[in-house]
Amino acid sequence: MAAVPVYRWRLAPDGLATRRQLRALGLRPGGQDVAAQVERPRRRRGPLVAYLYSIEQAKPVRPMTPAKRAALAKANAARRTCPACRRDAGYVIPPSLGMCATCAFPDQQRAA
Ligand SMILES: [Zn+2]
């Protein structure tokens, strides 16, 4: 890879953004090369490096494909399924409980 300009943290020129910043704008690098990098010095370690991309050359985030949407729905359904009763709880099972509220608090459900 060709050498890219290196800037001090927060001193990068306008028009450049990190991948995360692009994402916040609904953009992605879109195959462009890294335009520059910024380095944040750290004590006793190598500097923290972030890669910058040109906002002008960035492309909109790819719309979700049906396959991707289906995979996501499946993953979400799995996260909503209670491992104890195998039912779709209708919400994501809290990791702290590890099961749906009905299974975790059977007494309270009966009282309600
Ligand atoms: Zn359950």
Short mmCIF file of N, CA and C and ligand atoms in Angstrom, two decimals:
data_model
loop_
_atom_site.label_atom_id
_atom_site.label_comp_id
_atom_site.label_asym_id
_atom_site.label_seq_id
_atom_site.Cartn_x
_atom_site.Cartn_y
_atom_site.Cartn_z
N MET A 1 0.85 -1.20 0.00
CA MET A 1 0.00 0.00 0.00
C MET A 1 0.88 1.24 0.00
N ALA A 2 0.49 2.21 -0.80
CA ALA A 2 1.26 3.45 -0.87
C ALA A 2 1.19 4.19 0.47
N ALA A 3 2.22 4.95 0.71
CA ALA A 3 2.25 5.72 1.95
C ALA A 3 1.14 6.77 1.93
N VAL A 4 0.46 6.92 3.05
CA VAL A 4 -0.61 7.92 3.14
C VAL A 4 -0.19 8.97 4.14
N PRO A 5 -0.71 10.18 3.99
CA PRO A 5 -0.37 11.23 4.98
C PRO A 5 -0.83 10.84 6.37
N VAL A 6 -0.02 11.19 7.32
CA VAL A 6 -0.34 10.90 8.72
C VAL A 6 -0.57 12.22 9.44
N TYR A 7 -1.70 12.31 10.12
CA TYR A 7 -2.01 13.53 10.86
C TYR A 7 -2.07 13.23 12.34
N ARG A 8 -1.86 14.28 13.11
CA ARG A 8 -2.09 14.16 14.55
C ARG A 8 -3.58 14.06 14.80
N TRP A 9 -3.93 13.37 15.88
CA TRP A 9 -5.33 13.20 16.26
C TRP A 9 -6.04 14.55 16.27
N ARG A 10 -7.21 14.64 15.69
CA ARG A 10 -8.05 15.84 15.66
C ARG A 10 -7.51 16.94 14.76
N LEU A 11 -6.39 16.68 14.08
CA LEU A 11 -5.85 17.70 13.20
C LEU A 11 -6.01 17.29 11.74
N ALA A 12 -6.82 16.26 11.52
CA ALA A 12 -7.02 15.81 10.14
C ALA A 12 -7.83 16.86 9.38
N PRO A 13 -7.56 17.00 8.08
CA PRO A 13 -8.29 18.01 7.29
C PRO A 13 -9.76 17.65 7.12
N ASP A 14 -10.56 18.64 6.79
CA ASP A 14 -11.98 18.41 6.54
C ASP A 14 -12.14 17.51 5.33
N GLY A 15 -13.29 16.86 5.27
CA GLY A 15 -13.58 16.03 4.11
C GLY A 15 -13.11 14.61 4.29
N LEU A 16 -12.48 14.31 5.42
CA LEU A 16 -12.06 12.95 5.70
C LEU A 16 -12.79 12.46 6.94
N ALA A 17 -13.04 11.18 6.98
CA ALA A 17 -13.76 10.62 8.12
C ALA A 17 -13.32 9.18 8.33
N THR A 18 -13.41 8.74 9.57
CA THR A 18 -13.13 7.34 9.85
C THR A 18 -14.32 6.50 9.38
N ARG A 19 -14.09 5.22 9.30
CA ARG A 19 -15.15 4.29 8.90
C ARG A 19 -16.39 4.47 9.80
N ARG A 20 -16.13 4.65 11.08
CA ARG A 20 -17.24 4.81 12.03
C ARG A 20 -18.00 6.11 11.77
N GLN A 21 -17.25 7.16 11.47
CA GLN A 21 -17.90 8.45 11.19
C GLN A 21 -18.70 8.38 9.90
N LEU A 22 -18.15 7.67 8.90
CA LEU A 22 -18.89 7.48 7.65
C LEU A 22 -20.20 6.76 7.92
N ARG A 23 -20.09 5.73 8.74
CA ARG A 23 -21.26 4.91 9.06
C ARG A 23 -22.35 5.77 9.70
N ALA A 24 -21.93 6.69 10.55
CA ALA A 24 -22.90 7.57 11.21
C ALA A 24 -23.60 8.47 10.19
N LEU A 25 -22.95 8.68 9.05
CA LEU A 25 -23.54 9.49 7.99
C LEU A 25 -24.30 8.61 7.00
N GLY A 26 -24.38 7.32 7.27
CA GLY A 26 -25.04 6.41 6.34
C GLY A 26 -24.18 6.12 5.13
N LEU A 27 -22.88 6.23 5.29
CA LEU A 27 -21.96 6.01 4.17
C LEU A 27 -21.00 4.88 4.50
N ARG A 28 -20.35 4.40 3.45
CA ARG A 28 -19.30 3.40 3.62
C ARG A 28 -18.16 3.79 2.70
N PRO A 29 -16.94 3.30 2.99
CA PRO A 29 -15.79 3.69 2.16
C PRO A 29 -16.02 3.35 0.69
N GLY A 30 -16.68 2.24 0.41
CA GLY A 30 -17.02 1.92 -0.97
C GLY A 30 -15.84 1.54 -1.83
N GLY A 31 -14.87 0.87 -1.25
CA GLY A 31 -13.77 0.34 -2.04
C GLY A 31 -12.62 1.31 -2.24
N GLN A 32 -12.77 2.53 -1.80
CA GLN A 32 -11.67 3.49 -1.94
C GLN A 32 -10.52 3.13 -1.02
N ASP A 33 -9.33 3.58 -1.40
CA ASP A 33 -8.18 3.35 -0.54
C ASP A 33 -8.22 4.31 0.63
N VAL A 34 -7.48 3.94 1.67
CA VAL A 34 -7.35 4.83 2.82
C VAL A 34 -6.72 6.13 2.35
N ALA A 35 -7.33 7.26 2.70
CA ALA A 35 -6.86 8.56 2.23
C ALA A 35 -5.78 9.12 3.15
N ALA A 36 -5.89 8.80 4.42
CA ALA A 36 -4.93 9.32 5.39
C ALA A 36 -5.08 8.53 6.67
N GLN A 37 -4.19 8.74 7.59
CA GLN A 37 -4.39 8.15 8.89
C GLN A 37 -4.04 9.15 9.98
N VAL A 38 -4.71 8.97 11.10
CA VAL A 38 -4.40 9.84 12.25
C VAL A 38 -3.83 8.96 13.34
N GLU A 39 -2.95 9.55 14.09
CA GLU A 39 -2.31 8.80 15.17
C GLU A 39 -2.48 9.55 16.47
N ARG A 40 -2.91 8.81 17.47
CA ARG A 40 -3.00 9.39 18.81
C ARG A 40 -1.89 8.77 19.64
N PRO A 41 -0.96 9.59 20.07
CA PRO A 41 0.16 9.04 20.86
C PRO A 41 -0.32 8.45 22.17
N ARG A 42 0.30 7.35 22.56
CA ARG A 42 -0.03 6.73 23.86
C ARG A 42 1.26 6.50 24.62
N ARG A 43 1.13 6.53 25.91
CA ARG A 43 2.31 6.33 26.75
C ARG A 43 2.81 4.90 26.64
N ARG A 44 4.08 4.76 26.42
CA ARG A 44 4.77 3.47 26.46
C ARG A 44 4.20 2.44 25.50
N ARG A 45 3.38 2.89 24.56
CA ARG A 45 2.88 1.96 23.56
C ARG A 45 2.91 2.64 22.21
N GLY A 46 2.70 1.86 21.19
CA GLY A 46 2.61 2.45 19.86
C GLY A 46 1.39 3.34 19.80
N PRO A 47 1.38 4.30 18.87
CA PRO A 47 0.24 5.21 18.80
C PRO A 47 -1.02 4.48 18.33
N LEU A 48 -2.16 5.02 18.76
CA LEU A 48 -3.44 4.51 18.31
C LEU A 48 -3.67 5.07 16.90
N VAL A 49 -3.93 4.20 15.96
CA VAL A 49 -4.03 4.62 14.57
C VAL A 49 -5.47 4.47 14.08
N ALA A 50 -5.96 5.48 13.40
CA ALA A 50 -7.27 5.38 12.77
C ALA A 50 -7.12 5.73 11.29
N TYR A 51 -7.83 5.02 10.46
CA TYR A 51 -7.74 5.26 9.03
C TYR A 51 -8.87 6.17 8.58
N LEU A 52 -8.53 7.09 7.71
CA LEU A 52 -9.50 8.08 7.24
C LEU A 52 -9.82 7.85 5.77
N TYR A 53 -11.07 8.08 5.44
CA TYR A 53 -11.52 7.93 4.06
C TYR A 53 -12.11 9.25 3.59
N SER A 54 -12.12 9.44 2.28
CA SER A 54 -12.70 10.63 1.70
C SER A 54 -14.22 10.55 1.75
N ILE A 55 -14.84 11.55 2.34
CA ILE A 55 -16.30 11.56 2.41
C ILE A 55 -16.88 11.69 1.00
N GLU A 56 -16.19 12.44 0.15
CA GLU A 56 -16.68 12.64 -1.22
C GLU A 56 -16.74 11.33 -2.00
N GLN A 57 -15.77 10.46 -1.77
CA GLN A 57 -15.73 9.20 -2.52
C GLN A 57 -16.55 8.10 -1.84
N ALA A 58 -17.07 8.38 -0.65
CA ALA A 58 -17.82 7.36 0.06
C ALA A 58 -19.14 7.10 -0.65
N LYS A 59 -19.66 5.91 -0.47
CA LYS A 59 -20.92 5.53 -1.10
C LYS A 59 -21.97 5.25 -0.01
N PRO A 60 -23.24 5.38 -0.39
CA PRO A 60 -24.28 5.07 0.60
C PRO A 60 -24.18 3.62 1.03
N VAL A 61 -24.56 3.38 2.26
CA VAL A 61 -24.56 2.01 2.78
C VAL A 61 -25.46 1.16 1.90
N ARG A 62 -24.97 0.01 1.54
CA ARG A 62 -25.69 -0.91 0.68
C ARG A 62 -27.06 -1.24 1.29
N PRO A 63 -28.12 -1.12 0.50
CA PRO A 63 -29.42 -1.51 1.07
C PRO A 63 -29.43 -2.98 1.43
N MET A 64 -30.16 -3.32 2.45
CA MET A 64 -30.16 -4.70 2.93
C MET A 64 -30.79 -5.64 1.91
N THR A 65 -30.14 -6.72 1.64
CA THR A 65 -30.68 -7.70 0.70
C THR A 65 -31.70 -8.58 1.43
N PRO A 66 -32.62 -9.19 0.67
CA PRO A 66 -33.61 -10.08 1.33
C PRO A 66 -32.94 -11.18 2.15
N ALA A 67 -31.83 -11.74 1.64
CA ALA A 67 -31.15 -12.82 2.36
C ALA A 67 -30.59 -12.30 3.68
N LYS A 68 -30.01 -11.10 3.63
CA LYS A 68 -29.44 -10.51 4.83
C LYS A 68 -30.56 -10.21 5.84
N ARG A 69 -31.68 -9.69 5.31
CA ARG A 69 -32.81 -9.38 6.18
C ARG A 69 -33.33 -10.64 6.86
N ALA A 70 -33.41 -11.73 6.08
CA ALA A 70 -33.91 -13.00 6.62
C ALA A 70 -32.97 -13.52 7.70
N ALA A 71 -31.67 -13.42 7.44
CA ALA A 71 -30.69 -13.91 8.41
C ALA A 71 -30.78 -13.11 9.71
N LEU A 72 -31.00 -11.80 9.55
CA LEU A 72 -31.11 -10.94 10.72
C LEU A 72 -32.38 -11.28 11.51
N ALA A 73 -33.48 -11.50 10.80
CA ALA A 73 -34.73 -11.83 11.46
C ALA A 73 -34.60 -13.15 12.22
N LYS A 74 -33.88 -14.09 11.60
CA LYS A 74 -33.68 -15.38 12.23
C LYS A 74 -32.85 -15.23 13.51
N ALA A 75 -31.81 -14.42 13.41
CA ALA A 75 -30.95 -14.19 14.57
C ALA A 75 -31.74 -13.53 15.69
N ASN A 76 -32.59 -12.55 15.31
CA ASN A 76 -33.40 -11.88 16.32
C ASN A 76 -34.41 -12.83 16.94
N ALA A 77 -35.00 -13.70 16.12
CA ALA A 77 -35.96 -14.67 16.64
C ALA A 77 -35.29 -15.59 17.64
N ALA A 78 -34.05 -15.99 17.34
CA ALA A 78 -33.31 -16.87 18.23
C ALA A 78 -33.06 -16.18 19.57
N ARG A 79 -32.81 -14.86 19.50
CA ARG A 79 -32.54 -14.12 20.74
C ARG A 79 -33.81 -13.93 21.55
N ARG A 80 -34.98 -14.06 20.90
CA ARG A 80 -36.25 -13.88 21.61
C ARG A 80 -36.80 -15.20 22.14
N THR A 81 -36.21 -16.31 21.68
CA THR A 81 -36.76 -17.61 22.05
C THR A 81 -36.21 -18.05 23.40
N CYS A 82 -37.11 -18.36 24.31
CA CYS A 82 -36.71 -18.79 25.64
C CYS A 82 -36.12 -20.20 25.57
N PRO A 83 -34.92 -20.42 26.10
CA PRO A 83 -34.33 -21.76 26.04
C PRO A 83 -35.05 -22.75 26.96
N ALA A 84 -35.81 -22.26 27.92
CA ALA A 84 -36.50 -23.16 28.87
C ALA A 84 -37.82 -23.67 28.28
N CYS A 85 -38.65 -22.77 27.75
CA CYS A 85 -39.95 -23.21 27.25
C CYS A 85 -40.02 -23.21 25.73
N ARG A 86 -38.95 -22.75 25.06
CA ARG A 86 -38.86 -22.76 23.61
C ARG A 86 -39.91 -21.88 22.95
N ARG A 87 -40.49 -20.96 23.67
CA ARG A 87 -41.48 -20.08 23.06
C ARG A 87 -40.84 -18.74 22.73
N ASP A 88 -41.41 -18.07 21.72
CA ASP A 88 -40.98 -16.73 21.38
C ASP A 88 -41.53 -15.79 22.44
N ALA A 89 -40.64 -15.23 23.25
CA ALA A 89 -41.09 -14.40 24.37
C ALA A 89 -41.64 -13.07 23.88
N GLY A 90 -41.34 -12.69 22.63
CA GLY A 90 -41.80 -11.41 22.13
C GLY A 90 -40.82 -10.28 22.43
N TYR A 91 -39.75 -10.60 23.13
CA TYR A 91 -38.70 -9.63 23.44
C TYR A 91 -37.40 -10.42 23.54
N VAL A 92 -36.29 -9.70 23.48
CA VAL A 92 -35.00 -10.38 23.57
C VAL A 92 -34.82 -10.90 24.99
N ILE A 93 -34.47 -12.17 25.11
CA ILE A 93 -34.27 -12.78 26.43
C ILE A 93 -33.12 -12.06 27.14
N PRO A 94 -33.37 -11.50 28.31
CA PRO A 94 -32.27 -10.80 29.01
C PRO A 94 -31.19 -11.79 29.42
N PRO A 95 -29.94 -11.49 29.10
CA PRO A 95 -28.86 -12.41 29.46
C PRO A 95 -28.79 -12.65 30.96
N SER A 96 -29.22 -11.67 31.75
CA SER A 96 -29.16 -11.82 33.21
C SER A 96 -30.12 -12.91 33.69
N LEU A 97 -31.24 -13.09 32.98
CA LEU A 97 -32.19 -14.14 33.34
C LEU A 97 -31.87 -15.44 32.63
N GLY A 98 -31.53 -15.33 31.35
CA GLY A 98 -31.24 -16.53 30.56
C GLY A 98 -32.50 -17.26 30.16
N MET A 99 -33.66 -16.71 30.45
CA MET A 99 -34.93 -17.33 30.08
C MET A 99 -35.99 -16.23 30.08
N CYS A 100 -37.20 -16.57 29.64
CA CYS A 100 -38.24 -15.56 29.60
C CYS A 100 -38.73 -15.28 31.02
N ALA A 101 -39.43 -14.17 31.20
CA ALA A 101 -39.88 -13.77 32.53
C ALA A 101 -40.85 -14.79 33.11
N THR A 102 -41.66 -15.41 32.25
CA THR A 102 -42.62 -16.41 32.71
C THR A 102 -41.91 -17.59 33.36
N CYS A 103 -40.79 -18.01 32.76
CA CYS A 103 -40.02 -19.12 33.32
C CYS A 103 -39.21 -18.68 34.53
N ALA A 104 -38.70 -17.44 34.48
CA ALA A 104 -37.82 -16.97 35.54
C ALA A 104 -38.61 -16.68 36.82
N PHE A 105 -39.86 -16.17 36.65
CA PHE A 105 -40.66 -15.81 37.82
C PHE A 105 -42.02 -16.49 37.75
N PRO A 106 -42.08 -17.78 37.85
CA PRO A 106 -43.38 -18.49 37.71
C PRO A 106 -44.38 -18.07 38.79
N ASP A 107 -43.91 -17.80 39.99
CA ASP A 107 -44.83 -17.43 41.08
C ASP A 107 -45.54 -16.11 40.77
N GLN A 108 -44.75 -15.14 40.29
CA GLN A 108 -45.32 -13.83 40.00
C GLN A 108 -46.35 -13.93 38.88
N GLN A 109 -46.08 -14.81 37.91
CA GLN A 109 -47.00 -14.94 36.79
C GLN A 109 -48.34 -15.51 37.28
N ARG A 110 -48.26 -16.45 38.21
CA ARG A 110 -49.48 -17.07 38.70
C ARG A 110 -50.31 -16.05 39.51
N ALA A 111 -49.59 -15.23 40.27
CA ALA A 111 -50.27 -14.24 41.10
C ALA A 111 -50.93 -13.17 40.26
N ALA A 112 -50.35 -12.87 39.10
CA ALA A 112 -50.83 -11.77 38.29
C ALA A 112 -52.17 -12.07 37.61
ZN ZN B 1 -39.73 -19.50 29.01
#
